[in-house]
mmCIF file of C-alpha atoms in Angstrom:
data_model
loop_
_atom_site.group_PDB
_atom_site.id
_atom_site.type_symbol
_atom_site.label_atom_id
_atom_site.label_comp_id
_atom_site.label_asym_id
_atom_site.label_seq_id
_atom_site.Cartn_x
_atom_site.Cartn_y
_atom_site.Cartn_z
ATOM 1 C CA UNK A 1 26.137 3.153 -5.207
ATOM 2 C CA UNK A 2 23.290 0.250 -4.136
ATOM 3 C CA UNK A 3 25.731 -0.799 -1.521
ATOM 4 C CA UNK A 4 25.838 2.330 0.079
ATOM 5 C CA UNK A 5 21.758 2.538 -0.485
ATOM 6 C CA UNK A 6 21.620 -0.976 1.046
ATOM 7 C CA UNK A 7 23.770 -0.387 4.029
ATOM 8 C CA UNK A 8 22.127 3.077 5.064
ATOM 9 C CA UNK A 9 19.128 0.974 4.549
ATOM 10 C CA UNK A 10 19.657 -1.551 6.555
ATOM 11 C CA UNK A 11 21.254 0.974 9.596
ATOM 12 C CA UNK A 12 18.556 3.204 9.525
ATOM 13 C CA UNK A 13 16.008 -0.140 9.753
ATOM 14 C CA UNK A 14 17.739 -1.353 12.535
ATOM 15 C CA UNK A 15 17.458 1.645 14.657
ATOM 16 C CA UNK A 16 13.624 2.537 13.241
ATOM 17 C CA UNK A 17 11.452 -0.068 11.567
ATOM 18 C CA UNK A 18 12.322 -2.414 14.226
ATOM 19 C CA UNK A 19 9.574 -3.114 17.096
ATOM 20 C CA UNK A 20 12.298 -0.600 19.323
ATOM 21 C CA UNK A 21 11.824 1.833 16.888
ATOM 22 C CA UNK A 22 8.039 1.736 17.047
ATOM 23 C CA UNK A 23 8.344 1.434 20.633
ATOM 24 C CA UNK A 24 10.157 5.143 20.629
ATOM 25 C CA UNK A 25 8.237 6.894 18.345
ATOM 26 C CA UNK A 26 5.003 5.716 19.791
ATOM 27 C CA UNK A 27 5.728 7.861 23.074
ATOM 28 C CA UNK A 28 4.932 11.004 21.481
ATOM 29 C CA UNK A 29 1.973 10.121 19.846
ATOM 30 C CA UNK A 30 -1.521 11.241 20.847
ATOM 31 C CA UNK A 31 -3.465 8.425 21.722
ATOM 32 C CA UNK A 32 -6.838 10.638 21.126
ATOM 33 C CA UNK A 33 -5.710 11.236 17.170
ATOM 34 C CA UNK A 34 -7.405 7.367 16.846
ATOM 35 C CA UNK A 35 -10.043 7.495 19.472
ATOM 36 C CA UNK A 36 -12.553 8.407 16.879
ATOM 37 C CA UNK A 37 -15.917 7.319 16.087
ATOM 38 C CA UNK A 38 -16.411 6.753 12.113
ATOM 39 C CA UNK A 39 -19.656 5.905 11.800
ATOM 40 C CA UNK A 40 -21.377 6.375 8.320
ATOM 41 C CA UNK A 41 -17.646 6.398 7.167
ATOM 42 C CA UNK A 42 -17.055 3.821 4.676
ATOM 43 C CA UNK A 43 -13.726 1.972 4.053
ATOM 44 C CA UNK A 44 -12.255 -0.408 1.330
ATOM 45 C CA UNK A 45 -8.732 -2.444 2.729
ATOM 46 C CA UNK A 46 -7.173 -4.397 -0.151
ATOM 47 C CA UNK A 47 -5.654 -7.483 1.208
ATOM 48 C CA UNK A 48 -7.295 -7.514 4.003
ATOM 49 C CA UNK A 49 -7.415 -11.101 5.173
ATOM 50 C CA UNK A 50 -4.218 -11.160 6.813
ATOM 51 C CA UNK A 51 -1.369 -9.345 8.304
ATOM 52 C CA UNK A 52 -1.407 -5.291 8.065
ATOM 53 C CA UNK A 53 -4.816 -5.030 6.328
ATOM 54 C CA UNK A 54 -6.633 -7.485 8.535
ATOM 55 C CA UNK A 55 -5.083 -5.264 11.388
ATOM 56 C CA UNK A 56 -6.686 -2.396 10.261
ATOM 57 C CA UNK A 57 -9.963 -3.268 9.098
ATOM 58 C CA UNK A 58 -10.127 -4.762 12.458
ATOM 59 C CA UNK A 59 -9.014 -1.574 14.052
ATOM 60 C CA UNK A 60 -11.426 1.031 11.368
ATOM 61 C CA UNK A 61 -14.415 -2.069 12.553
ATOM 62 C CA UNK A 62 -13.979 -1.433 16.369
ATOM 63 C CA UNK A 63 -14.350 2.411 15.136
ATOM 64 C CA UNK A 64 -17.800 1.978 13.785
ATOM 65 C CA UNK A 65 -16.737 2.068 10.202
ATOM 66 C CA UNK A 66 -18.287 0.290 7.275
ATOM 67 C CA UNK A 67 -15.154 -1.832 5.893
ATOM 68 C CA UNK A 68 -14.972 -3.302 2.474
ATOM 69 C CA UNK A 69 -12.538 -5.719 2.507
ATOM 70 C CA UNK A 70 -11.075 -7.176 -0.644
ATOM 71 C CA UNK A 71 -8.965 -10.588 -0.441
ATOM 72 C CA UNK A 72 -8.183 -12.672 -3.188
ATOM 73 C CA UNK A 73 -8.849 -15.835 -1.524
ATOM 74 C CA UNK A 74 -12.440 -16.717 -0.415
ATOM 75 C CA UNK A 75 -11.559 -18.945 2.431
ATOM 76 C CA UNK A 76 -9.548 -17.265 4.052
ATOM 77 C CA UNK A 77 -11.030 -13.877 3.723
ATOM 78 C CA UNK A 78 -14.398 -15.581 5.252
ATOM 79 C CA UNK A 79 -12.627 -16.521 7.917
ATOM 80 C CA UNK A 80 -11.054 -13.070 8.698
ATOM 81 C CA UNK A 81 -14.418 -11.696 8.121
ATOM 82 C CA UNK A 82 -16.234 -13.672 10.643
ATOM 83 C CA UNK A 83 -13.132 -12.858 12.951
ATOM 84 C CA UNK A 84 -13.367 -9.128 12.587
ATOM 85 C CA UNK A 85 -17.385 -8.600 13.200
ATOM 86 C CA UNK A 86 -16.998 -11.142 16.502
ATOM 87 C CA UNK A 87 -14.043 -9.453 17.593
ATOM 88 C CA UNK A 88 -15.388 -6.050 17.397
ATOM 89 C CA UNK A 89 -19.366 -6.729 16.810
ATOM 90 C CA UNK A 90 -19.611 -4.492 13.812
ATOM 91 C CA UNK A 91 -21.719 -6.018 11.182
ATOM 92 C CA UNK A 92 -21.223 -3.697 8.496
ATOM 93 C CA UNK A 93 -18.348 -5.600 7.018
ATOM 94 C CA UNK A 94 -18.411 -6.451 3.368
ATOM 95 C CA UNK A 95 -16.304 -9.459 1.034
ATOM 96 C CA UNK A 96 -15.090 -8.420 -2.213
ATOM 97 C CA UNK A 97 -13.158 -11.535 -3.975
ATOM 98 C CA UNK A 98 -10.921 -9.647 -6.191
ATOM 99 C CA UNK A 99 -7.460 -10.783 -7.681
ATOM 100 C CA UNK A 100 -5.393 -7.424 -7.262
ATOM 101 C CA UNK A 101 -2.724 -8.850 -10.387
ATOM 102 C CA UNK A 102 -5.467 -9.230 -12.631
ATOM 103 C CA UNK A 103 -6.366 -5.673 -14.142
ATOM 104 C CA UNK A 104 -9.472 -6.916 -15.536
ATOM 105 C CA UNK A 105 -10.891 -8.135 -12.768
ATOM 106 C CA UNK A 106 -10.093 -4.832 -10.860
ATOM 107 C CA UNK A 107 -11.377 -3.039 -13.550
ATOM 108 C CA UNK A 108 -15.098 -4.959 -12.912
ATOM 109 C CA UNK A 109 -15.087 -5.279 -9.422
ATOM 110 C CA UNK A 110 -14.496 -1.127 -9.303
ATOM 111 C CA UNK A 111 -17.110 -0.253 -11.996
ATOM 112 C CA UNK A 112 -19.912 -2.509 -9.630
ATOM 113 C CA UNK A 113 -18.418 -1.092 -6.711
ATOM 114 C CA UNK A 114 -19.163 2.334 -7.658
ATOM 115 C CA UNK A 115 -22.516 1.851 -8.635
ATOM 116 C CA UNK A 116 -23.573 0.091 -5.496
ATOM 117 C CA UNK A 117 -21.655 2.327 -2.564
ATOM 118 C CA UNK A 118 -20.489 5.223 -1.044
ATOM 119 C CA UNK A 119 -16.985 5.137 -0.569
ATOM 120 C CA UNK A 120 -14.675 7.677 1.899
ATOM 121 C CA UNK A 121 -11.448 5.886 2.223
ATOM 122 C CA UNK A 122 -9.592 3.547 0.135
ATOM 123 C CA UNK A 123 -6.263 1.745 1.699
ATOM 124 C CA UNK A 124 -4.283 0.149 -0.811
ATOM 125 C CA UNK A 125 -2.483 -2.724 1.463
ATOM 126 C CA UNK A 126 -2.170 -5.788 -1.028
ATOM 127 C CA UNK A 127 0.533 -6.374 -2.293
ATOM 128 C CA UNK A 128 3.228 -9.400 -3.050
ATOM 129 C CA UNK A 129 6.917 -10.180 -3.078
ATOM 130 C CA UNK A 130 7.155 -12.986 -5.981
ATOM 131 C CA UNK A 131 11.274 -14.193 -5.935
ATOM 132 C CA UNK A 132 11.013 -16.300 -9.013
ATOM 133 C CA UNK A 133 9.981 -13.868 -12.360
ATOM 134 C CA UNK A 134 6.265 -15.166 -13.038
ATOM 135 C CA UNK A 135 3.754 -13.929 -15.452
ATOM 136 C CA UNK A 136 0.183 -13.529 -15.018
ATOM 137 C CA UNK A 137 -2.201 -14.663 -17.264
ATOM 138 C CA UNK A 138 -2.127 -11.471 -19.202
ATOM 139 C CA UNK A 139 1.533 -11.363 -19.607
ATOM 140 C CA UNK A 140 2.644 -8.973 -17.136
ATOM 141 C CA UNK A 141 5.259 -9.939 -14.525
ATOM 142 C CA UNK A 142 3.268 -10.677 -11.274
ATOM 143 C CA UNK A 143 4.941 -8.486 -9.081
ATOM 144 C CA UNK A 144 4.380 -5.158 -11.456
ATOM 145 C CA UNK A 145 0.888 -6.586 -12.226
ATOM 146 C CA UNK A 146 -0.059 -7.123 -8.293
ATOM 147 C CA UNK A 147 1.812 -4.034 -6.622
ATOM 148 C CA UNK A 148 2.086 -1.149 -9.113
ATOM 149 C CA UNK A 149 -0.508 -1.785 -11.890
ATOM 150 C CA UNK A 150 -3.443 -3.176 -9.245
ATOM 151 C CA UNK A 151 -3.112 -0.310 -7.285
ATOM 152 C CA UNK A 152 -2.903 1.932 -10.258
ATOM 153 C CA UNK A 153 -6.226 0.811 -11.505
ATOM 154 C CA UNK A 154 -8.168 0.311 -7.949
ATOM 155 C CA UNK A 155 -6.753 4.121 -7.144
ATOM 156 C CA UNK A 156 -8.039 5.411 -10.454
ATOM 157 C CA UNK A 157 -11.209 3.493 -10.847
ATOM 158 C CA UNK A 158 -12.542 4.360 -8.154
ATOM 159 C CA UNK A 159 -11.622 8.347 -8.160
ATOM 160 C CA UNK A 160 -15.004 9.377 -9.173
ATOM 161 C CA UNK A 161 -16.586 7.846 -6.102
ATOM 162 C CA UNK A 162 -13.939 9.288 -3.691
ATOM 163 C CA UNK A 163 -14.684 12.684 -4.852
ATOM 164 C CA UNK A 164 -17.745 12.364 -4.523
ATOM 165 C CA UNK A 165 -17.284 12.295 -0.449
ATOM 166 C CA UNK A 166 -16.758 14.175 2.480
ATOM 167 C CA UNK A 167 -12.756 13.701 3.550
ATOM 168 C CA UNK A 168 -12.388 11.359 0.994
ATOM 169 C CA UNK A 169 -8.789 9.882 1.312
ATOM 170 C CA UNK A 170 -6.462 7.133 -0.146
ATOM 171 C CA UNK A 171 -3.924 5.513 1.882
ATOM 172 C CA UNK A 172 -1.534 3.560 0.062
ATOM 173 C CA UNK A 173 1.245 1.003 2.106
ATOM 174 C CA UNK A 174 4.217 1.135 0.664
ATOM 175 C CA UNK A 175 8.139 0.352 2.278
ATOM 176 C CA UNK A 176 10.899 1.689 3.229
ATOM 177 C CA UNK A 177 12.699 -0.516 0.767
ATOM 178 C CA UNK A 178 12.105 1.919 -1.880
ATOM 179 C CA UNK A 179 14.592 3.773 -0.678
ATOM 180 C CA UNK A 180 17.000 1.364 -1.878
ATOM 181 C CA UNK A 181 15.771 2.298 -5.587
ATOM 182 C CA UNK A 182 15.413 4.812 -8.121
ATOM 183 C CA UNK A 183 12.265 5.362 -10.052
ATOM 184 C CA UNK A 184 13.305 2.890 -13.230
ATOM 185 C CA UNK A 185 10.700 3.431 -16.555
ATOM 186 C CA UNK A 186 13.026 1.345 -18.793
ATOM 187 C CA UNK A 187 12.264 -1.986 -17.532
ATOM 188 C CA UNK A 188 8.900 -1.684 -15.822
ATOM 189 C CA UNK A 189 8.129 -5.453 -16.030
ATOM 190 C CA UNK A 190 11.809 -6.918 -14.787
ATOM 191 C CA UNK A 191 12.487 -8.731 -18.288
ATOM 192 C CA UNK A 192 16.013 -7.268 -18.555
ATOM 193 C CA UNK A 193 19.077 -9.109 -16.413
ATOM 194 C CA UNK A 194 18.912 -11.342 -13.737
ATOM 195 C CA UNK A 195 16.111 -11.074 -11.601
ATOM 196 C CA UNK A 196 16.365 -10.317 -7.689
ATOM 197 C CA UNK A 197 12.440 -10.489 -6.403
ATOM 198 C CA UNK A 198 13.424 -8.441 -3.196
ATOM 199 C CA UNK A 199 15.061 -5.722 -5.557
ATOM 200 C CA UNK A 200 11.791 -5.868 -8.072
ATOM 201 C CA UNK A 201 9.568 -4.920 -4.955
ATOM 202 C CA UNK A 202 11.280 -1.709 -3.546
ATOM 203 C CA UNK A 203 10.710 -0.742 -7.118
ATOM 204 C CA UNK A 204 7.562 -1.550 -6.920
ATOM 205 C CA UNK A 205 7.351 0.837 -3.967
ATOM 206 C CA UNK A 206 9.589 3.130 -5.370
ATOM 207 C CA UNK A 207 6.505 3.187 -7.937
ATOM 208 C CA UNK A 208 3.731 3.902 -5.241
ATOM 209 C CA UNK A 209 5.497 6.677 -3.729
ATOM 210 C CA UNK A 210 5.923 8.798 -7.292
ATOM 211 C CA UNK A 211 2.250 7.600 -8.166
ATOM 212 C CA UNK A 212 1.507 8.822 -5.131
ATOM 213 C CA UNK A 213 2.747 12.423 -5.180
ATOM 214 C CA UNK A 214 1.355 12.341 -8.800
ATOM 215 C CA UNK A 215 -2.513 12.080 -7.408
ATOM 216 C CA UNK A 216 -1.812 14.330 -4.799
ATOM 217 C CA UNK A 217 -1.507 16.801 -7.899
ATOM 218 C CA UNK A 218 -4.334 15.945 -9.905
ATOM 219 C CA UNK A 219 -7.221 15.183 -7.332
ATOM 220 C CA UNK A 220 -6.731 18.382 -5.354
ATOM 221 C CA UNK A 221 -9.968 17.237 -3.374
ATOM 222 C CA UNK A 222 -8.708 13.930 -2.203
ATOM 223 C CA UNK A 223 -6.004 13.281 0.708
ATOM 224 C CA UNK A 224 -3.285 10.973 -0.706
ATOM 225 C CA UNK A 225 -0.409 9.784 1.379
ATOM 226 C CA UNK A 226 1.705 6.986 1.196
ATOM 227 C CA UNK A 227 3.323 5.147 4.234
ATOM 228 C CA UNK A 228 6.044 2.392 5.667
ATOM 229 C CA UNK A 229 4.602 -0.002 8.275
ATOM 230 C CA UNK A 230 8.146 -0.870 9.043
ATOM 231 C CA UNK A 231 9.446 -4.185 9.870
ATOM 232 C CA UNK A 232 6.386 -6.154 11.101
ATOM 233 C CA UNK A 233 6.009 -9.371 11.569
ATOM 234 C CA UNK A 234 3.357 -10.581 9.021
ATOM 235 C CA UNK A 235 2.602 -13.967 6.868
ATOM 236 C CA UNK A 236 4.436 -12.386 3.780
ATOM 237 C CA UNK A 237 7.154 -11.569 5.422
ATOM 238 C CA UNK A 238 7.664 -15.056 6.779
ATOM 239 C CA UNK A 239 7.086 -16.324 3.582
ATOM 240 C CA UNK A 240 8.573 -14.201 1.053
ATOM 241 C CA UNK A 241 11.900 -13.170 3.255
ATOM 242 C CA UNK A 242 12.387 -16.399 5.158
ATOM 243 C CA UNK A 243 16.065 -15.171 5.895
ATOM 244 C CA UNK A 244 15.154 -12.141 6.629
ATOM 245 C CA UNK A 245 12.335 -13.276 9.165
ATOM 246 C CA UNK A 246 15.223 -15.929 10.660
ATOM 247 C CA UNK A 247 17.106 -13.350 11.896
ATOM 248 C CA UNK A 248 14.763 -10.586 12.441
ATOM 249 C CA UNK A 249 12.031 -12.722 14.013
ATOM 250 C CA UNK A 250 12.935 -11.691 17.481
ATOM 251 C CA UNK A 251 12.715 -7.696 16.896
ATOM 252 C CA UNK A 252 10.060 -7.229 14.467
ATOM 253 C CA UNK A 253 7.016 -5.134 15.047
ATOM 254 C CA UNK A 254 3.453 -6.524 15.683
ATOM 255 C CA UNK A 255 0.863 -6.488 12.663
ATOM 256 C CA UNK A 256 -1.100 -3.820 15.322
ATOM 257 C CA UNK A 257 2.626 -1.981 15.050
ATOM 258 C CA UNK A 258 2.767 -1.888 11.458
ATOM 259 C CA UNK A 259 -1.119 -0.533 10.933
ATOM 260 C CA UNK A 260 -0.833 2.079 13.786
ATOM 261 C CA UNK A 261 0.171 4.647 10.968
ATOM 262 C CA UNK A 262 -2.283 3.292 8.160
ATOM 263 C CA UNK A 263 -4.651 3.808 10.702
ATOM 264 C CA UNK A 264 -4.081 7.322 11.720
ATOM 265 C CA UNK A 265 -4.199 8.096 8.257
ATOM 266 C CA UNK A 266 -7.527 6.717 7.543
ATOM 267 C CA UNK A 267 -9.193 8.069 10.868
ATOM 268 C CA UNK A 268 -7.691 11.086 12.300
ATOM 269 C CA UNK A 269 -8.301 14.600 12.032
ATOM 270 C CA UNK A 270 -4.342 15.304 12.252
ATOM 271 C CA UNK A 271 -3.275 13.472 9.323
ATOM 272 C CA UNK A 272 -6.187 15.666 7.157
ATOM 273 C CA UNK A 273 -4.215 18.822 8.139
ATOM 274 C CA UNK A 274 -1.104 17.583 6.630
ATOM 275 C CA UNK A 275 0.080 17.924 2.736
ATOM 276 C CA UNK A 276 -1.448 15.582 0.464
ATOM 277 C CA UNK A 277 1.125 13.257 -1.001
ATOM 278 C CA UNK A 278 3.392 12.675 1.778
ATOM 279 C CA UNK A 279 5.306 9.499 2.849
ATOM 280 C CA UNK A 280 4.568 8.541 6.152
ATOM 281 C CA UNK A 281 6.506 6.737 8.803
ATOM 282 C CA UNK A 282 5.106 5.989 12.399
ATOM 283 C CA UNK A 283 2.676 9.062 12.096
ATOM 284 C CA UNK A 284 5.237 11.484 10.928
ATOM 285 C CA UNK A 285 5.922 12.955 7.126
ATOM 286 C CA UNK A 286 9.378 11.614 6.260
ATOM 287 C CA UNK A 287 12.291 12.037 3.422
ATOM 288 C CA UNK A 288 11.916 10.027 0.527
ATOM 289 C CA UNK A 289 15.518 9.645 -0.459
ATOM 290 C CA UNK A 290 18.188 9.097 1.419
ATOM 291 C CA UNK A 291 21.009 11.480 1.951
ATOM 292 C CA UNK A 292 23.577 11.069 -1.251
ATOM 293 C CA UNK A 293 22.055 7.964 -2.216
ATOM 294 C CA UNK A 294 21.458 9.612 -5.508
ATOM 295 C CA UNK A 295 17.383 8.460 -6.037
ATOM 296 C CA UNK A 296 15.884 11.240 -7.583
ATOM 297 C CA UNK A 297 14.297 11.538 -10.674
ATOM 298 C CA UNK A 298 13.591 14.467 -12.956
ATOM 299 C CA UNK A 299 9.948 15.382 -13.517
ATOM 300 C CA UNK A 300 9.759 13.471 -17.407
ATOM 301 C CA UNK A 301 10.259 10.226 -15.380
ATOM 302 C CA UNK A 302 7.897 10.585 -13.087
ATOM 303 C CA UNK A 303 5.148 11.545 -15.855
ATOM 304 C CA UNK A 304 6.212 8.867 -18.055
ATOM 305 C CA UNK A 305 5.130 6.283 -15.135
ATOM 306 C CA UNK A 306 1.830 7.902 -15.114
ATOM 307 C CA UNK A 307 1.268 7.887 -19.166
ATOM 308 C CA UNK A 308 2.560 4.043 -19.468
ATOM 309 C CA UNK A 309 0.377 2.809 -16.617
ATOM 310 C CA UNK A 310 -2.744 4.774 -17.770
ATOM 311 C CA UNK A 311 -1.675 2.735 -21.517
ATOM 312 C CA UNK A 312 -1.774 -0.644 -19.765
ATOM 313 C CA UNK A 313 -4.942 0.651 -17.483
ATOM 314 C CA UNK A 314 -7.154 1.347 -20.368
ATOM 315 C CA UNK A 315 -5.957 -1.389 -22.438
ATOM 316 C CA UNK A 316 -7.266 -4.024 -19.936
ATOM 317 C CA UNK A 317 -10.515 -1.956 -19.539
ATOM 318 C CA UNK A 318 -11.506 -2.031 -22.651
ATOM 319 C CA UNK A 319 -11.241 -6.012 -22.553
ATOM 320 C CA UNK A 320 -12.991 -6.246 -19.302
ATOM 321 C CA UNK A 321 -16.178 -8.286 -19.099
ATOM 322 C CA UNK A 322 -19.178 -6.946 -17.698
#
């Protein structure tokens, strides 16, 4: 059956990830949805020194918000500071140096975070596709720790600040890879078989999207949605799916492309209306499985994911220093 997932995949990319794709959907959106003034608003972007996230802090910036933006590396995330408040002349941007595979670090950075700001939106952007299995220093396997268990813990940890606001709303970025996958609890950290990086990652995202609709249902008074940038060309993609850029290079979507939607769910007044928990693609709710591909998984599954990540989550918070 994960030919037939791969191929539909792979179709349905070509006609509407691609820079095309954005090109066609973008003609019925409503350019006023993102002409908004956000002011007082403030805004935390996870991996936000590059690519998609730098995109849209840059974008919330020009909108008057406050942006915190949280890189792991300090050099470059100065640099895309100091590029975002000349670019848009908003000095209410903030550095966080966090390390999003490192669970007690998140767990830290969150509890100091929440005594020391307001907080209305949080976008969950960073994320990594690691080919080779690695293992952080904690043990866990680096793509699980960075992509599913970091935004686990940054969602959860910092719950009790977003419901403390006005429109509060999380934002994760996820891909349309997931679609490829079905929720697996059995091997969470990839130590089974031979490992395939690319394959480890839609699970991964497979992961955001159930987490996802699993918030929705416990933090009634929080928007959560979960989205696909589509095919954009960014520095992860060049360097984690060097093929893949090779012979995609020429139709891939800008990193302004692949925010437009993260954007409209942080700032607009239309996404608000919509369902919490929905997957979004180029401002629109879309399927989560594909037609006969077979991806669904019954309820127990689902809940399980939640129970063994809040296991791991408090584990590492009890540890953390601080």
């Amino acid at each position: 059956m994960s030919w037939y997932r791969n191929t539909v995949w792979f179709v349905k990319g070509l006609r509407e990830y691609t820079r095309g794709g954005y090109e066609s959907a973008s003609k019925h959106f409503n350019p006023a949805d993102v002409e908004v003034d956000v002011a007082g608003r403030s805004f935390l972007v996870t991996g936000a020194n590059s690519g998609i996230g730098k995109a849209t802090a840059k974008e919330i910036a020009r909108r008057g918000g406050t942006v915190h933006l949280v890189c792991r590396n300090k050099e470059r995330a100065e640099v895309a500071k100091e590029e975002i408040v000349t670019e848009t002349g908003n000095q209410n941007i903030f550095l966080h140096i966090v390390d999003l595979s490192n669970p007690k670090e998140i767990w830290k950075f969150a509890e100091k975070f929440r005594n020391e700001h307001k907080l209305n939106v949080l976008i969950n952007n960073a994320g990594c596709m690691v080919n080779n299995r690695e293992l952080t220093e904690d043990g866990l396997e680096k793509n699980f720790a960075t992509n599913t268990l970091g935004t686990y813990i940054m969602t959860t940890a910092l719950v009790p600040l977003l419901e403390k606001a006005a429109d509060a709303r999380v934002i994760t970025v996820s891909s349309g890879g997931m679609l490829v996958q079905k929720l697996d609890i059995s091997d969470l950290q990839s130590g089974n078989g031979p490992f395939d990086g690319t394959m480890v990652y839609a699970q991964n995202k497979r992961q955001q999207v159930v987490m996802t609709e699993q918030w929705a249902k416990a933090h009634r008074n929080i928007h959560f949605s979960v989205m696909h940038p589509g095919w954009a060309d960014t520095p992860a993609v060049r360097s984690s799916m060097p093929d893949f850029y090779a012979r995609m290079k020429n139709s891939l979507r800008t990193e302004a492309q692949g925010a437009d939607t993260v954007l409209w769910l942080a700032v607009s007044a239309e996404a608000a209306k919509l369902p919490s928990g929905l997957f979004f693609q180029d401002r629109q709710p879309v399927a989560t499985h594909l037609p006969l591909a077979y991806t669904h998984s019954p309820p127990e599954d689902e809940e399980k994911l939640m129970e063994v990540l809040e296991e791991f989550s408090q584990k590492f918070k009890s540890i953390s220093p601080g």
